[in-house]
Amino acid sequence: MRKSKFIDTEIGITIRGQTWRLFTYKKFPKIIIKEVKYQRPNISITLGQQNPLVGSYHLQIRKLDYSGRPTEISTETTLRNETSYDIDLDHGQYILEITHHDEVIAKSNKFEIIITDSQEHLSISEDIFISKTDEFSPHEIYASLSATPTAYQELRNTKIEGLLPILRQLIKVNDLSTWIKPEEKLDEFFNQLLPSWVITAYPFSAITKKLWKNLHVFPQKSLYGGEHGKGFMKAKFANGPINLYVAWSTKQDKTQLWLMVPGEKDTIRFCDLEETLMLPCYQCIDCGEIIAPIAMNFDNWAPKTIMDHKHKKHRSVHKQFADVGNVESLQVEIHQYRDEKIEHCDSPFSVIENGFISELAKGKQQAETGEMEIPINPESAEDYKIAISEMVSKYSEKNYELNLKQLIGKHELWKKLELEFSELSSKVSAFNAFFRLYQCLKVPNAFAAIPKHILLLAMLLRYKGHHPQDYKFILDNAGTDERTVVKLTHLAMTSCPKLMEWSIFWAEIFFHHTAS
Ligand SMILES: [Zn+2]
Ligand SMILES: [Zn+2]
């Protein structure tokens, strides 16, 4: 066993031809990252390792002071001492991490990437031009809406009077404190969670670090690709299956998970339940089995449960069963469980209203006026209706009608962009949630297609912000150029600014939070 070349070596016993896994013997490989060099687009990595082990290593780049997910470079079964990969990174400070099953096993020193102008592919800089009034040049608004997330993160604490609401949405989405309270303890960590359709196409599997129990978790609300969330877990007990309430959160690569018995029996929306009304679950410290108590007091537990977990030891029940819902938590690593698709408890239909455009045009519905929320409410269609109302009302003015017709007229380009995005969706996870929303928008006529066009445009602009180096390729593949995008952005910002704001919000959300 000691000589195994694998990190995880399964130890099992075989009884009547069936092998039972007893435990996994884990060796920790000693790896140091000696050097990281970056010469766009090439990153070269020098490692030092004793007895290289076979495992499943993820190499990822973490940008310092950035709340989003680290950028995956590669997954390897063995690590070579000298490697290089192609990856696009913008300027900033980074560290390279090597993880194994979500555990960071090596970290590099901090390194800085400085990108000089001559290295830029594109003519227009990524600066944000702060537009305080409605007067902005096509160039300024395009550069602002396609600026990097770092540029927006830097504006977080700057007070700017009269800033365009669309730019305030971008600042808000890029501000970590909109979503979580990083200073708080893990159990008071959430500010605002997003519906699971934004995050993932699959359920999660949470593996406990103690005794390797695999928990089948269905997120209902979540953040940052699944690093944090709430939902339920399907558990089977002697007296039948039960759905347990689950909440989890990640801080500095450590994920803690809480398990509780929901107070209400027939609930579907576990994410909305009040935690103070729940009983914590327990974990047997010897065998790792999860116990969903029927009563708070151990005296009221089934004697059989207590007997079954004596494990020939003389411990008090308080020591035998660890509270994993209240006092303590489970340390887990979370993975996507790609063998099945998740059924979302909220769908993208909850943030749109398909019939609204035509009913509004026919006068069957009242226009919704007023400002949209900042950030836009991710669980209601109210902001969408405000955006659509503005678009329909602008359409009745001659010059805006012409603008909107120009946008509709680009159907060739929209079709090509849709195709490009669908090809990218296996590589850039944001496009998966984008398509979940995009496909919900029904288009009975050309006019009703405008929200889809604007959403495509918003994804294109934020794609530039998040993947500046790949942006040029997508323009080439779609048979268009930057000048055209500048022009379309300006048309949209003048004739349906609120729809643009709504779309940019969702695009930015997808780039930060979507895992699959
Ligand atoms: Zn893994
Ligand atoms: Zn036990």
XYZ file of C-alpha atoms in Angstrom, residues 11-509:
499
model
C -9.009 -0.636 0.651
C -11.777 -3.166 0.630
C -12.752 -6.632 1.687
C -14.356 -9.188 -0.545
C -17.219 -11.246 0.804
C -18.949 -13.759 -1.477
C -17.562 -12.136 -4.565
C -18.687 -8.647 -3.606
C -16.157 -6.031 -2.670
C -17.036 -3.580 0.063
C -15.090 -0.425 0.274
C -13.784 0.018 3.758
C -11.914 3.231 3.417
C -9.769 5.145 1.044
C -6.146 5.439 1.933
C -5.012 8.874 1.050
C -1.441 9.859 0.419
C -0.605 13.502 0.186
C 1.759 14.269 -2.613
C 4.456 16.791 -1.836
C 4.395 19.338 -4.590
C 5.926 22.751 -4.646
C 5.363 25.300 -7.341
C 8.802 26.676 -7.995
C 8.098 29.175 -10.704
C 5.293 30.585 -12.815
C 6.002 32.714 -15.861
C 3.469 34.366 -18.100
C 4.063 35.589 -21.609
C 0.681 36.021 -23.192
C -0.908 33.667 -23.977
C 1.569 31.166 -22.560
C 1.905 30.244 -18.924
C 4.901 28.092 -18.002
C 5.020 26.282 -14.702
C 7.952 24.678 -12.921
C 7.189 22.170 -10.192
C 9.217 20.252 -7.694
C 7.743 16.967 -6.492
C 8.848 13.929 -4.561
C 7.545 10.630 -5.919
C 4.964 11.879 -8.418
C 1.564 10.305 -7.690
C -1.307 9.503 -10.004
C -4.467 11.370 -9.103
C -6.860 13.906 -10.491
C -5.186 17.289 -10.331
C -6.824 20.522 -11.285
C -4.552 23.410 -12.144
C -6.243 26.724 -11.647
C -5.417 30.387 -11.557
C -6.889 32.532 -8.835
C -7.008 36.253 -9.284
C -6.379 38.095 -6.043
C -9.105 40.508 -4.923
C -11.518 38.913 -7.341
C -14.649 37.261 -6.103
C -15.322 35.061 -9.108
C -14.315 31.496 -9.672
C -10.688 30.604 -10.338
C -9.849 29.966 -13.973
C -9.235 26.287 -14.705
C -6.152 25.681 -16.801
C -6.136 21.932 -17.016
C -6.905 18.624 -15.341
C -4.067 16.108 -15.214
C -3.603 12.618 -13.847
C 0.117 13.112 -13.379
C 2.093 16.307 -13.097
C 5.206 17.023 -15.067
C 7.879 19.205 -13.583
C 7.942 21.497 -16.592
C 4.644 22.340 -18.262
C 3.079 25.122 -20.204
C -0.428 25.987 -21.298
C -2.132 28.698 -23.292
C -4.472 30.868 -21.303
C -5.706 34.430 -21.562
C -5.264 36.479 -18.437
C -5.721 40.188 -18.106
C -3.593 42.411 -15.938
C -3.645 41.819 -12.207
C -2.152 39.745 -9.417
C -2.603 36.000 -9.426
C -1.654 32.771 -7.756
C -1.521 29.336 -9.295
C -3.156 26.533 -7.334
C -3.091 22.795 -7.752
C -6.114 21.055 -6.256
C -7.044 17.466 -5.754
C -10.732 16.772 -5.096
C -11.234 20.429 -4.285
C -8.443 20.488 -1.785
C -5.604 22.872 -2.521
C -2.389 20.883 -2.305
C 0.017 23.463 -3.695
C 0.012 27.216 -4.092
C 2.430 29.402 -5.965
C 3.767 32.730 -4.819
C 1.784 35.710 -5.975
C 2.689 36.825 -9.485
C 1.730 39.882 -11.416
C 0.691 40.262 -15.009
C 1.182 43.610 -16.604
C -0.206 44.008 -20.044
C 1.184 46.779 -22.136
C -0.838 48.389 -24.889
C 1.158 46.778 -27.662
C -0.086 43.389 -26.481
C -3.729 44.388 -26.796
C -5.570 42.944 -29.753
C -8.216 45.588 -29.818
C -8.145 49.225 -30.582
C -10.594 50.365 -27.929
C -9.324 50.416 -24.367
C -11.169 48.696 -21.555
C -11.498 51.774 -19.380
C -14.825 52.657 -17.969
C -15.950 56.041 -19.108
C -18.144 57.235 -16.344
C -21.284 58.525 -17.946
C -23.106 60.722 -15.527
C -25.737 61.926 -17.919
C -27.556 60.464 -20.855
C -24.995 61.978 -23.143
C -22.379 59.464 -24.024
C -20.562 58.729 -27.241
C -21.026 55.298 -28.877
C -17.365 54.627 -28.116
C -17.694 55.499 -24.407
C -20.746 53.406 -23.731
C -19.341 50.434 -25.619
C -16.040 50.573 -23.740
C -17.858 50.904 -20.416
C -20.279 48.053 -20.981
C -17.499 45.734 -22.090
C -14.975 46.697 -19.381
C -13.343 43.989 -17.275
C -14.889 42.869 -13.977
C -11.747 44.170 -12.246
C -12.509 47.650 -13.506
C -15.953 47.409 -11.930
C -14.654 45.940 -8.699
C -12.388 48.930 -8.330
C -15.369 51.277 -8.511
C -17.137 49.485 -5.674
C -16.479 52.059 -2.990
C -16.522 55.124 -5.177
C -19.517 57.371 -4.832
C -20.477 58.771 -8.196
C -23.497 61.005 -8.412
C -25.913 60.429 -11.240
C -24.161 57.383 -12.651
C -26.062 55.574 -15.386
C -28.150 52.806 -13.781
C -26.728 50.179 -16.155
C -23.225 50.895 -14.831
C -24.512 50.774 -11.259
C -25.905 47.301 -11.991
C -22.456 46.184 -13.141
C -20.774 47.612 -10.044
C -23.382 45.933 -7.837
C -23.021 42.486 -9.432
C -19.228 42.715 -9.141
C -19.394 43.666 -5.476
C -18.921 40.543 -3.366
C -20.934 42.040 -0.507
C -24.056 42.068 -2.677
C -24.078 38.274 -2.343
C -22.236 37.277 0.784
C -20.933 38.860 3.974
C -17.291 37.800 3.814
C -16.568 39.073 7.343
C -19.330 37.083 8.972
C -19.108 33.587 10.332
C -20.098 30.964 7.798
C -23.551 30.420 9.240
C -24.490 34.074 8.752
C -22.821 34.322 5.437
C -25.526 34.865 2.853
C -26.881 38.207 1.713
C -28.686 37.207 -1.431
C -28.744 33.809 -3.100
C -29.586 33.176 -6.733
C -32.081 30.600 -8.024
C -30.440 27.317 -8.972
C -31.253 27.650 -12.693
C -28.610 30.391 -12.772
C -25.963 28.139 -11.259
C -26.112 24.572 -12.466
C -27.628 21.952 -14.736
C -26.772 19.157 -12.307
C -27.225 18.286 -8.650
C -24.161 18.226 -6.427
C -22.430 15.508 -4.576
C -20.977 16.525 -1.232
C -18.370 14.142 0.120
C -17.683 14.358 3.833
C -14.002 14.658 4.670
C -14.546 12.411 7.662
C -15.439 8.853 6.649
C -16.139 9.798 3.019
C -19.932 9.759 3.020
C -21.409 10.832 -0.271
C -24.392 13.150 0.131
C -26.706 13.797 -2.792
C -27.474 17.506 -2.666
C -30.083 19.351 -4.724
C -29.346 23.071 -4.644
C -32.359 25.382 -4.803
C -30.528 28.638 -4.308
C -26.824 29.065 -4.730
C -23.906 31.353 -5.614
C -20.553 31.323 -7.364
C -20.820 28.058 -9.213
C -22.121 26.225 -6.148
C -19.632 27.412 -3.516
C -22.539 28.471 -1.344
C -26.155 27.402 -1.279
C -29.281 26.009 0.235
C -31.442 23.110 -0.832
C -32.236 19.580 0.184
C -30.683 16.175 0.353
C -32.398 12.854 -0.252
C -31.745 10.513 2.639
C -32.915 6.969 3.227
C -33.566 5.758 6.727
C -34.950 2.545 8.192
C -38.360 4.187 8.518
C -38.377 5.494 4.953
C -36.847 8.203 2.779
C -36.766 11.802 3.946
C -35.609 15.044 2.428
C -33.270 16.930 4.707
C -32.565 20.632 4.611
C -29.004 21.458 3.528
C -27.044 24.695 3.605
C -23.385 25.076 2.752
C -20.767 27.719 2.359
C -17.169 27.968 1.282
C -14.437 30.122 2.722
C -10.776 29.826 1.813
C -11.309 26.504 0.025
C -13.081 24.954 3.027
C -16.702 23.984 2.532
C -18.926 23.524 5.542
C -22.331 21.948 5.299
C -25.258 21.957 7.707
C -27.957 19.289 7.749
C -31.316 19.751 9.422
C -34.738 18.168 9.573
C -37.264 20.591 8.067
C -40.023 21.669 10.426
C -42.710 21.366 7.765
C -43.401 17.910 6.429
C -44.553 18.451 2.851
C -42.346 21.305 1.872
C -40.867 21.656 -1.607
C -39.063 24.961 -1.179
C -36.446 24.068 1.406
C -34.478 27.225 0.554
C -37.206 29.419 2.069
C -37.535 27.574 5.378
C -36.711 29.164 8.690
C -33.642 27.474 10.176
C -34.567 28.226 13.762
C -37.597 25.940 13.413
C -35.535 22.899 12.425
C -33.899 20.081 14.345
C -30.213 19.553 13.670
C -29.065 16.236 12.206
C -26.376 14.167 13.891
C -23.483 12.126 12.609
C -22.184 9.013 14.369
C -18.521 9.729 15.001
C -17.541 6.092 14.371
C -19.393 4.969 11.262
C -20.288 8.378 9.831
C -23.965 7.570 9.443
C -26.264 10.581 9.360
C -29.152 10.486 11.803
C -32.244 12.612 11.366
C -33.664 12.881 14.872
C -37.368 12.756 15.577
C -36.855 14.659 18.811
C -34.469 17.198 20.255
C -33.700 15.214 23.371
C -31.624 12.009 23.131
C -33.975 10.449 25.713
C -36.700 10.492 23.094
C -34.627 8.831 20.395
C -35.388 5.272 19.337
C -33.340 2.990 21.647
C -32.358 0.954 18.596
C -30.627 3.938 17.000
C -28.572 4.464 20.127
C -27.782 0.739 20.459
C -26.789 0.441 16.783
C -24.146 3.121 17.240
C -22.508 1.989 20.455
C -19.689 0.487 18.366
C -18.481 -1.336 21.492
C -17.426 1.911 23.051
C -18.443 3.489 26.333
C -19.249 6.960 25.197
C -22.121 9.124 26.264
C -24.703 9.763 23.542
C -23.623 13.399 23.496
C -20.161 12.332 22.425
C -21.240 9.501 20.127
C -23.402 11.751 17.938
C -22.044 15.021 16.632
C -24.535 17.770 15.896
C -24.021 18.641 12.217
C -26.793 21.172 11.811
C -26.331 23.680 14.517
C -23.339 23.541 16.816
C -21.046 21.891 14.307
C -21.075 21.260 10.594
C -19.762 18.719 8.142
C -16.563 19.423 6.274
C -17.222 18.463 2.693
C -15.982 18.835 -0.814
C -18.613 19.636 -3.400
C -18.656 18.375 -6.964
C -21.222 18.500 -9.699
C -22.976 15.178 -10.060
C -23.226 14.948 -13.836
C -25.094 11.639 -14.045
C -28.449 13.308 -13.698
C -30.037 16.654 -14.474
C -31.439 18.795 -11.731
C -35.064 19.854 -11.549
C -35.027 23.512 -10.615
C -37.547 24.755 -8.086
C -37.554 28.155 -9.812
C -37.325 28.516 -13.561
C -36.265 31.417 -15.785
C -39.970 31.904 -16.499
C -40.198 33.570 -13.096
C -38.140 36.565 -14.304
C -39.918 37.184 -17.628
C -43.494 37.475 -18.861
C -43.921 36.278 -22.406
C -47.316 37.655 -23.326
C -46.522 41.088 -21.950
C -45.152 42.712 -25.135
C -48.156 41.974 -27.330
C -50.705 42.678 -24.614
C -49.047 45.989 -23.944
C -49.008 46.851 -27.660
C -52.710 45.971 -27.864
C -53.482 48.060 -24.803
C -54.617 45.041 -22.793
C -51.991 45.626 -20.113
C -50.868 48.707 -18.241
C -47.314 49.896 -18.779
C -45.053 49.442 -15.748
C -43.138 52.611 -15.079
C -40.492 53.549 -12.550
C -36.919 52.501 -11.975
C -35.722 48.936 -11.847
C -34.178 47.597 -8.662
C -30.383 47.653 -8.266
C -29.487 44.836 -8.314
C -32.375 43.603 -10.418
C -34.634 41.220 -8.519
C -33.510 37.711 -9.602
C -36.818 36.153 -8.594
C -39.474 38.368 -10.082
C -40.624 39.526 -13.519
C -41.302 43.067 -12.293
C -38.060 44.570 -13.633
C -38.510 42.800 -16.958
C -41.969 44.364 -17.304
C -40.559 47.823 -16.592
C -37.919 47.257 -19.287
C -40.468 46.013 -21.825
C -42.857 48.882 -21.061
C -40.130 51.361 -21.890
C -39.276 49.589 -25.131
C -42.908 49.512 -26.292
C -43.403 53.150 -25.424
C -40.228 54.194 -27.272
C -41.388 52.268 -30.300
C -44.201 54.740 -30.716
C -41.689 57.545 -31.322
C -40.473 57.749 -34.895
C -36.708 57.971 -34.378
C -36.607 55.225 -31.757
C -38.806 53.048 -33.924
C -36.154 53.324 -36.645
C -33.428 52.373 -34.163
C -35.327 49.337 -32.991
C -36.031 48.303 -36.580
C -32.315 48.466 -37.306
C -31.721 46.085 -34.420
C -34.392 43.705 -35.714
C -32.880 43.933 -39.202
C -29.631 42.339 -38.038
C -31.226 38.883 -37.833
C -28.357 37.253 -39.732
C -25.904 38.442 -37.091
C -28.140 37.398 -34.182
C -28.472 33.927 -35.638
C -24.707 33.597 -36.018
C -24.069 34.829 -32.485
C -26.556 32.316 -31.122
C -24.660 29.574 -32.944
C -21.286 30.801 -31.672
C -22.563 30.943 -28.113
C -23.958 27.449 -28.269
C -20.600 26.164 -29.484
C -18.864 27.998 -26.652
C -21.174 26.660 -23.964
C -19.092 23.571 -23.255
C -16.105 25.839 -22.563
C -17.618 28.958 -21.041
C -20.205 27.920 -18.479
C -22.001 31.297 -18.476
C -23.602 30.404 -21.807
C -25.446 27.450 -20.282
C -27.531 29.628 -17.969
C -27.845 32.161 -20.762
C -29.520 29.537 -22.951
C -31.812 28.437 -20.139
C -33.142 32.007 -20.004
C -32.921 32.719 -23.738
C -34.971 29.657 -24.679
C -37.796 30.751 -22.387
C -38.319 33.941 -24.388
C -41.074 33.273 -26.917
C -41.092 35.175 -30.184
C -44.493 35.409 -31.905
C -43.285 38.232 -34.202
C -40.153 40.179 -35.121
C -40.865 42.929 -32.604
C -41.104 40.424 -29.747
C -37.642 39.144 -30.717
C -35.954 42.336 -29.495
C -35.451 41.064 -25.907
C -33.612 38.042 -27.325
C -31.421 40.225 -29.548
C -30.566 42.529 -26.666
C -29.722 39.572 -24.433
C -27.350 38.254 -27.124
C -25.746 41.674 -27.409
C -25.336 41.905 -23.627
C -23.670 38.476 -23.524
C -21.315 39.550 -26.301
C -20.311 42.726 -24.432
C -19.740 40.919 -21.138
C -17.895 38.151 -22.963
C -15.450 40.846 -24.036
C -15.186 41.979 -20.409
C -14.493 38.494 -19.084
C -12.599 36.968 -22.021
C -11.021 39.951 -23.774
C -8.579 37.811 -25.715
C -11.184 35.484 -27.193
C -13.547 38.250 -28.152
C -11.907 38.950 -31.502
C -12.397 35.322 -32.579
C -16.079 35.371 -31.858
C -16.500 38.545 -33.913
C -14.598 36.957 -36.803
C -16.601 33.746 -36.579
C -19.867 35.638 -36.490
C -18.726 37.594 -39.524
C -18.897 40.954 -37.825
C -16.525 43.581 -36.484
C -16.120 45.824 -33.505
C -17.500 48.875 -35.313
C -20.810 47.098 -35.846
C -21.025 46.102 -32.187
C -20.284 49.689 -31.118
C -23.106 50.868 -33.340
C -25.607 48.245 -32.130
C -24.743 48.978 -28.506
C -25.429 52.648 -29.061
C -28.727 51.918 -30.811
C -29.835 49.715 -27.939
C -28.720 52.178 -25.275
C -30.734 54.956 -26.851
C -33.892 53.078 -27.851
C -34.305 50.491 -25.061
C -31.836 51.360 -22.266
C -33.794 49.533 -19.570
C -33.963 46.309 -21.542
C -30.228 46.689 -22.060
C -29.775 47.196 -18.313
C -31.849 44.116 -17.541
C -29.872 42.045 -20.047
C -26.444 43.262 -18.938
C -27.361 42.405 -15.346
C -28.182 38.806 -16.272
C -25.143 38.453 -18.521
C -22.826 39.579 -15.729
C -24.561 37.273 -13.255
